[in-house]
């Protein structure tokens, strides 16, 4: 069966040709050759487990280094049970899936201990205490891009910020910069809308379950909102992983460290594909094309 | 209801504030102010209408200027009824939806008048007869990007080629460069995999129905192939629009010309958003973030 380029096919091609490779070449080979110490567990204290629809689960790693107040607010909302029984209210093709309170306008729902408004956390001053592994590749949106603690990020001479790549989770807001508090969240499901960078607070990334959030029916109302209540996907619960036995599904995952040698090798392998399917390596990678591998813990 | 940035919301905000705007500012305003002559119908002779699933329809405009032999082959396959009764066989999250013959390996199915193999049409020499409206914005993957006859494209000093943006349709192939013939096609459903540019033939773009192709359940087999036949989405038919009465749904659409003043204004409005929601205009646009509007003909 014809399959356009991907690691597994490339791996099959290599091994099928019985070539003994000294050095791992493909994504799959590099991951297979990585050291256990290059992987990290999730910090369960700032990870969410969302269950929705018919038994779907998404694991979301929050980013306190970039959005400390927003992270704390979202954790408080989750612990107050705020999201339980709410719904996915909007899916706009090639843009975002968004969830929260469908009756938000009524302001009837208690926020528990969480704040109702939050100052923007759209970027933060550069700080050497916060890791940043730069990519050498040029970017049209920022002076420099790279990765920070597992998240795609960018920086200029003064500030650093998370970037709107596929799977990144942000905080819906109205026109006022402080009108987002984490009670409404969205995840990017299309080509990265980098124009949102530094216009809205990014608070984390979906590390597992993205395929369920991206494949929901698109809403037919303005901005992709669902027009009828029964079209929404109900959210059963959003829990802090640390509050679940062994972290629930979040406790069973590990992520490749973005400051590891295997991560650098993986990124280079995707910048210049060396498997037989590719005939012209790109010599370039976009920060939103970089693979951020997660896998079950051994 | 909080909604992250989009034209309609921005428009509502402007008009809600009762500001009389002399000049259109938002996407919606620019489209509303465009001249009828800035819109074009589809050329029905190289447009496909695919019906699939439960009454879904996608309209695909082919690109003979970039892939003449592939376009001719796909049209021949469609006219032979090749695709009728086949299926969507693969949906890989953040990558592609692919369709064709699930039993391809059996080679039992006739290609009609179409060729079984085709020389690659991954790029073509620059030609002044082929329009190219360049973007001034820098791109990491190519010397220059822009639009050509409604398609996102790139060029260097010698060649020009279509780019793998969301919604672009390409020709699945095996490892051999000539192994794609249009009998298996894919559409980009995630962050643009520009590393595929000039490695595989792009043959067109989905101009309507993309939301249905992007929201299918992801396959759980290798590369996102479905593991069981019943998971596939059946294709009822693929027809050349010119063979349908009045072009079918393709005859009822019009597209904003990519060489029009309103298209340039729209792109600038998205490069530097001037509506009240955005606080920091990006000053940049990626070729795959540019909007290519289609709407019902008046």
PDB file of C-alpha atoms in Angstrom, chain A residues 1-9 13 89-90 92-96 98 101-105 116 122-123 138-143 156 158-159 166 171-177 179-184 186 189-200 210-211 214-218 222-223 225 232 270 273 276-286 288-289, chain B residues 1-9 13-14 89-90 92-96 98 101-105 122-123 138-143 156 158-159 166 171-177 179-184 186 189-200 210-211 214-218 222-223 225 232 270 273 276-286 288-289:
ATOM      1  CA  UNK A   1       0.000   0.000   0.000  1.00  0.00           C
ATOM      2  CA  UNK A   2       1.418   3.341  -1.027  1.00  0.00           C
ATOM      3  CA  UNK A   3       2.151   5.481   1.977  1.00  0.00           C
ATOM      4  CA  UNK A   4       3.612   8.906   1.892  1.00  0.00           C
ATOM      5  CA  UNK A   5       6.701   9.433   3.982  1.00  0.00           C
ATOM      6  CA  UNK A   6       6.795   8.430   7.587  1.00  0.00           C
ATOM      7  CA  UNK A   7       9.201   6.913   9.998  1.00  0.00           C
ATOM      8  CA  UNK A   8       7.678   3.451  10.173  1.00  0.00           C
ATOM      9  CA  UNK A   9       7.682   3.002   6.419  1.00  0.00           C
ATOM     10  CA  UNK A  13      12.480   0.085   3.934  1.00  0.00           C
ATOM     11  CA  UNK A  89     -18.445  24.140  22.637  1.00  0.00           C
ATOM     12  CA  UNK A  90     -16.513  25.044  19.505  1.00  0.00           C
ATOM     13  CA  UNK A  92     -13.360  25.591  13.986  1.00  0.00           C
ATOM     14  CA  UNK A  93     -11.641  23.780  11.150  1.00  0.00           C
ATOM     15  CA  UNK A  94      -7.947  24.529  10.706  1.00  0.00           C
ATOM     16  CA  UNK A  95      -7.966  26.591  13.900  1.00  0.00           C
ATOM     17  CA  UNK A  96      -9.082  25.499  17.384  1.00  0.00           C
ATOM     18  CA  UNK A  98     -12.488  25.086  22.559  1.00  0.00           C
ATOM     19  CA  UNK A 101     -19.144  26.639  30.082  1.00  0.00           C
ATOM     20  CA  UNK A 102     -21.775  26.771  27.331  1.00  0.00           C
ATOM     21  CA  UNK A 103     -23.843  29.062  29.549  1.00  0.00           C
ATOM     22  CA  UNK A 104     -20.911  31.324  30.328  1.00  0.00           C
ATOM     23  CA  UNK A 105     -22.951  34.428  29.682  1.00  0.00           C
ATOM     24  CA  UNK A 116     -12.290  35.694  37.701  1.00  0.00           C
ATOM     25  CA  UNK A 122       1.506  36.310  26.889  1.00  0.00           C
ATOM     26  CA  UNK A 123       5.268  36.406  27.270  1.00  0.00           C
ATOM     27  CA  UNK A 138      15.077  30.821  10.682  1.00  0.00           C
ATOM     28  CA  UNK A 139      11.522  31.750  11.578  1.00  0.00           C
ATOM     29  CA  UNK A 140       9.326  34.435  10.108  1.00  0.00           C
ATOM     30  CA  UNK A 141       7.466  35.221  13.328  1.00  0.00           C
ATOM     31  CA  UNK A 142      10.245  35.547  15.894  1.00  0.00           C
ATOM     32  CA  UNK A 143      13.924  36.292  16.192  1.00  0.00           C
ATOM     33  CA  UNK A 156      13.725  37.953  21.203  1.00  0.00           C
ATOM     34  CA  UNK A 158      14.122  40.764  25.892  1.00  0.00           C
ATOM     35  CA  UNK A 159      11.302  38.239  26.168  1.00  0.00           C
ATOM     36  CA  UNK A 166      -0.521  22.129  16.811  1.00  0.00           C
ATOM     37  CA  UNK A 171      -6.785  30.498  27.458  1.00  0.00           C
ATOM     38  CA  UNK A 172      -9.807  31.926  25.635  1.00  0.00           C
ATOM     39  CA  UNK A 173     -10.364  35.605  26.265  1.00  0.00           C
ATOM     40  CA  UNK A 174     -12.649  38.418  25.182  1.00  0.00           C
ATOM     41  CA  UNK A 175     -11.420  41.732  23.919  1.00  0.00           C
ATOM     42  CA  UNK A 176      -9.955  42.816  27.243  1.00  0.00           C
ATOM     43  CA  UNK A 177      -6.452  41.392  27.786  1.00  0.00           C
ATOM     44  CA  UNK A 179     -10.609  38.620  30.414  1.00  0.00           C
ATOM     45  CA  UNK A 180      -9.191  35.093  30.233  1.00  0.00           C
ATOM     46  CA  UNK A 181      -8.940  33.107  33.463  1.00  0.00           C
ATOM     47  CA  UNK A 182      -8.611  29.512  32.247  1.00  0.00           C
ATOM     48  CA  UNK A 183     -12.305  28.670  32.565  1.00  0.00           C
ATOM     49  CA  UNK A 184     -12.411  28.512  28.762  1.00  0.00           C
ATOM     50  CA  UNK A 186      -8.667  25.947  23.401  1.00  0.00           C
ATOM     51  CA  UNK A 189      -5.953  21.775  15.574  1.00  0.00           C
ATOM     52  CA  UNK A 190      -4.698  23.156  12.257  1.00  0.00           C
ATOM     53  CA  UNK A 191      -1.801  24.974  10.689  1.00  0.00           C
ATOM     54  CA  UNK A 192      -0.161  26.856  13.525  1.00  0.00           C
ATOM     55  CA  UNK A 193      -1.833  30.261  14.014  1.00  0.00           C
ATOM     56  CA  UNK A 194       1.369  31.958  15.099  1.00  0.00           C
ATOM     57  CA  UNK A 195      -0.274  35.386  14.783  1.00  0.00           C
ATOM     58  CA  UNK A 196      -1.850  34.567  18.155  1.00  0.00           C
ATOM     59  CA  UNK A 197       1.588  34.428  19.802  1.00  0.00           C
ATOM     60  CA  UNK A 198       1.888  37.165  22.436  1.00  0.00           C
ATOM     61  CA  UNK A 199      -1.775  38.064  21.987  1.00  0.00           C
ATOM     62  CA  UNK A 200      -3.208  35.436  24.319  1.00  0.00           C
ATOM     63  CA  UNK A 210      -4.799  15.000  20.611  1.00  0.00           C
ATOM     64  CA  UNK A 211      -6.292  12.772  17.895  1.00  0.00           C
ATOM     65  CA  UNK A 214      -8.774  17.206  16.500  1.00  0.00           C
ATOM     66  CA  UNK A 215     -11.319  14.845  14.944  1.00  0.00           C
ATOM     67  CA  UNK A 216     -14.522  16.255  16.431  1.00  0.00           C
ATOM     68  CA  UNK A 217     -17.187  17.477  14.028  1.00  0.00           C
ATOM     69  CA  UNK A 218     -16.679  21.114  13.121  1.00  0.00           C
ATOM     70  CA  UNK A 222     -20.021  31.614  13.697  1.00  0.00           C
ATOM     71  CA  UNK A 223     -16.382  30.905  14.654  1.00  0.00           C
ATOM     72  CA  UNK A 225     -19.377  27.247  17.738  1.00  0.00           C
ATOM     73  CA  UNK A 232     -21.487  19.603  21.928  1.00  0.00           C
ATOM     74  CA  UNK A 270      13.502  15.549  10.434  1.00  0.00           C
ATOM     75  CA  UNK A 273      15.455  13.221   6.120  1.00  0.00           C
ATOM     76  CA  UNK A 276      15.114   6.287   1.213  1.00  0.00           C
ATOM     77  CA  UNK A 277      11.660   7.710   0.550  1.00  0.00           C
ATOM     78  CA  UNK A 278      12.844  11.334   0.659  1.00  0.00           C
ATOM     79  CA  UNK A 279      14.735  12.463  -2.413  1.00  0.00           C
ATOM     80  CA  UNK A 280      15.380  16.063  -1.383  1.00  0.00           C
ATOM     81  CA  UNK A 281      16.067  16.752   2.308  1.00  0.00           C
ATOM     82  CA  UNK A 282      14.567  20.121   3.246  1.00  0.00           C
ATOM     83  CA  UNK A 283      17.569  21.433   5.167  1.00  0.00           C
ATOM     84  CA  UNK A 284      15.101  23.228   7.411  1.00  0.00           C
ATOM     85  CA  UNK A 285      12.604  22.597  10.153  1.00  0.00           C
ATOM     86  CA  UNK A 286       9.864  24.815  11.535  1.00  0.00           C
ATOM     87  CA  UNK A 288       5.940  23.517  14.829  1.00  0.00           C
ATOM     88  CA  UNK A 289       7.174  20.561  12.739  1.00  0.00           C
TER      89      UNK A 289
ATOM     90  CA  UNK B   1     -19.130  33.873  25.067  1.00  0.00           C
ATOM     91  CA  UNK B   2     -15.385  34.293  24.927  1.00  0.00           C
ATOM     92  CA  UNK B   3     -14.025  33.649  21.493  1.00  0.00           C
ATOM     93  CA  UNK B   4     -10.428  33.859  20.516  1.00  0.00           C
ATOM     94  CA  UNK B   5      -9.658  36.129  17.614  1.00  0.00           C
ATOM     95  CA  UNK B   6     -11.536  35.838  14.395  1.00  0.00           C
ATOM     96  CA  UNK B   7     -12.931  38.122  11.796  1.00  0.00           C
ATOM     97  CA  UNK B   8     -16.594  37.798  12.686  1.00  0.00           C
ATOM     98  CA  UNK B   9     -16.020  38.603  16.334  1.00  0.00           C
ATOM     99  CA  UNK B  13     -16.759  44.470  18.083  1.00  0.00           C
ATOM    100  CA  UNK B  14     -16.212  47.257  15.555  1.00  0.00           C
ATOM    101  CA  UNK B  89      -8.108   4.315   4.019  1.00  0.00           C
ATOM    102  CA  UNK B  90      -5.894   6.428   6.256  1.00  0.00           C
ATOM    103  CA  UNK B  92      -3.010  10.255  10.445  1.00  0.00           C
ATOM    104  CA  UNK B  93      -3.428  13.008  13.005  1.00  0.00           C
ATOM    105  CA  UNK B  94      -1.604  16.254  12.240  1.00  0.00           C
ATOM    106  CA  UNK B  95      -0.608  14.912   8.838  1.00  0.00           C
ATOM    107  CA  UNK B  96      -2.872  13.544   6.092  1.00  0.00           C
ATOM    108  CA  UNK B  98      -5.609   9.501   2.260  1.00  0.00           C
ATOM    109  CA  UNK B 101      -8.050   1.368  -3.288  1.00  0.00           C
ATOM    110  CA  UNK B 102      -7.896  -0.568  -0.004  1.00  0.00           C
ATOM    111  CA  UNK B 103      -6.949  -3.684  -1.974  1.00  0.00           C
ATOM    112  CA  UNK B 104      -4.269  -1.880  -3.949  1.00  0.00           C
ATOM    113  CA  UNK B 105      -1.797  -4.674  -3.396  1.00  0.00           C
ATOM    114  CA  UNK B 122       7.351  17.810  -7.927  1.00  0.00           C
ATOM    115  CA  UNK B 123       8.346  21.177  -9.338  1.00  0.00           C
ATOM    116  CA  UNK B 138      10.443  35.390   4.620  1.00  0.00           C
ATOM    117  CA  UNK B 139      10.080  31.628   4.595  1.00  0.00           C
ATOM    118  CA  UNK B 140      12.381  29.012   6.041  1.00  0.00           C
ATOM    119  CA  UNK B 141      11.713  26.394   3.376  1.00  0.00           C
ATOM    120  CA  UNK B 142      12.059  28.323   0.135  1.00  0.00           C
ATOM    121  CA  UNK B 143      13.648  31.417  -1.320  1.00  0.00           C
ATOM    122  CA  UNK B 156      13.752  29.667  -6.288  1.00  0.00           C
ATOM    123  CA  UNK B 158      15.154  28.154 -11.368  1.00  0.00           C
ATOM    124  CA  UNK B 159      11.975  26.347 -10.341  1.00  0.00           C
ATOM    125  CA  UNK B 166      -3.499  22.667   4.940  1.00  0.00           C
ATOM    126  CA  UNK B 171      -0.428  11.970  -4.992  1.00  0.00           C
ATOM    127  CA  UNK B 172       0.578   9.090  -2.740  1.00  0.00           C
ATOM    128  CA  UNK B 173       3.633   7.223  -3.921  1.00  0.00           C
ATOM    129  CA  UNK B 174       5.904   4.405  -2.827  1.00  0.00           C
ATOM    130  CA  UNK B 175       9.647   4.693  -2.641  1.00  0.00           C
ATOM    131  CA  UNK B 176      10.125   5.017  -6.409  1.00  0.00           C
ATOM    132  CA  UNK B 177       9.617   8.606  -7.599  1.00  0.00           C
ATOM    133  CA  UNK B 179       5.201   5.164  -8.347  1.00  0.00           C
ATOM    134  CA  UNK B 180       2.384   7.668  -7.870  1.00  0.00           C
ATOM    135  CA  UNK B 181      -0.271   7.938 -10.570  1.00  0.00           C
ATOM    136  CA  UNK B 182      -3.154   9.668  -8.805  1.00  0.00           C
ATOM    137  CA  UNK B 183      -5.035   6.492  -7.903  1.00  0.00           C
ATOM    138  CA  UNK B 184      -4.140   7.202  -4.276  1.00  0.00           C
ATOM    139  CA  UNK B 186      -4.000  12.569   0.227  1.00  0.00           C
ATOM    140  CA  UNK B 189      -4.951  18.022   7.671  1.00  0.00           C
ATOM    141  CA  UNK B 190      -2.417  19.391  10.181  1.00  0.00           C
ATOM    142  CA  UNK B 191       0.480  21.765  10.488  1.00  0.00           C
ATOM    143  CA  UNK B 192       1.879  22.086   6.992  1.00  0.00           C
ATOM    144  CA  UNK B 193       4.427  19.313   6.310  1.00  0.00           C
ATOM    145  CA  UNK B 194       6.561  21.486   4.049  1.00  0.00           C
ATOM    146  CA  UNK B 195       9.359  18.895   4.118  1.00  0.00           C
ATOM    147  CA  UNK B 196       7.238  17.036   1.540  1.00  0.00           C
ATOM    148  CA  UNK B 197       7.595  19.926  -0.927  1.00  0.00           C
ATOM    149  CA  UNK B 198       9.479  18.770  -4.021  1.00  0.00           C
ATOM    150  CA  UNK B 199       9.415  15.184  -2.785  1.00  0.00           C
ATOM    151  CA  UNK B 200       5.966  14.264  -4.040  1.00  0.00           C
ATOM    152  CA  UNK B 210     -12.284  20.325   3.987  1.00  0.00           C
ATOM    153  CA  UNK B 211     -13.993  20.231   7.394  1.00  0.00           C
ATOM    154  CA  UNK B 214     -10.197  16.757   8.500  1.00  0.00           C
ATOM    155  CA  UNK B 215     -12.638  15.504  11.141  1.00  0.00           C
ATOM    156  CA  UNK B 216     -12.601  11.790  10.350  1.00  0.00           C
ATOM    157  CA  UNK B 217     -11.542   9.408  13.108  1.00  0.00           C
ATOM    158  CA  UNK B 218      -7.801   8.859  13.082  1.00  0.00           C
ATOM    159  CA  UNK B 222       0.821   2.166  11.347  1.00  0.00           C
ATOM    160  CA  UNK B 223       0.880   5.566   9.587  1.00  0.00           C
ATOM    161  CA  UNK B 225      -4.157   3.407   8.249  1.00  0.00           C
ATOM    162  CA  UNK B 232     -12.932   3.172   6.436  1.00  0.00           C
ATOM    163  CA  UNK B 270      -4.004  39.056   8.385  1.00  0.00           C
ATOM    164  CA  UNK B 273      -4.419  42.507  12.348  1.00  0.00           C
ATOM    165  CA  UNK B 276      -9.511  45.474  18.439  1.00  0.00           C
ATOM    166  CA  UNK B 277      -8.968  41.932  19.733  1.00  0.00           C
ATOM    167  CA  UNK B 278      -5.341  41.803  18.588  1.00  0.00           C
ATOM    168  CA  UNK B 279      -2.939  43.788  20.722  1.00  0.00           C
ATOM    169  CA  UNK B 280       0.270  42.989  18.850  1.00  0.00           C
ATOM    170  CA  UNK B 281       0.062  42.640  15.049  1.00  0.00           C
ATOM    171  CA  UNK B 282       2.502  39.957  13.914  1.00  0.00           C
ATOM    172  CA  UNK B 283       3.991  41.902  11.007  1.00  0.00           C
ATOM    173  CA  UNK B 284       4.343  38.587   9.216  1.00  0.00           C
ATOM    174  CA  UNK B 285       2.326  35.935   7.467  1.00  0.00           C
ATOM    175  CA  UNK B 286       3.243  32.396   6.494  1.00  0.00           C
ATOM    176  CA  UNK B 288       0.087  28.555   4.739  1.00  0.00           C
ATOM    177  CA  UNK B 289      -1.726  31.095   6.958  1.00  0.00           C
TER     178      UNK B 289
END
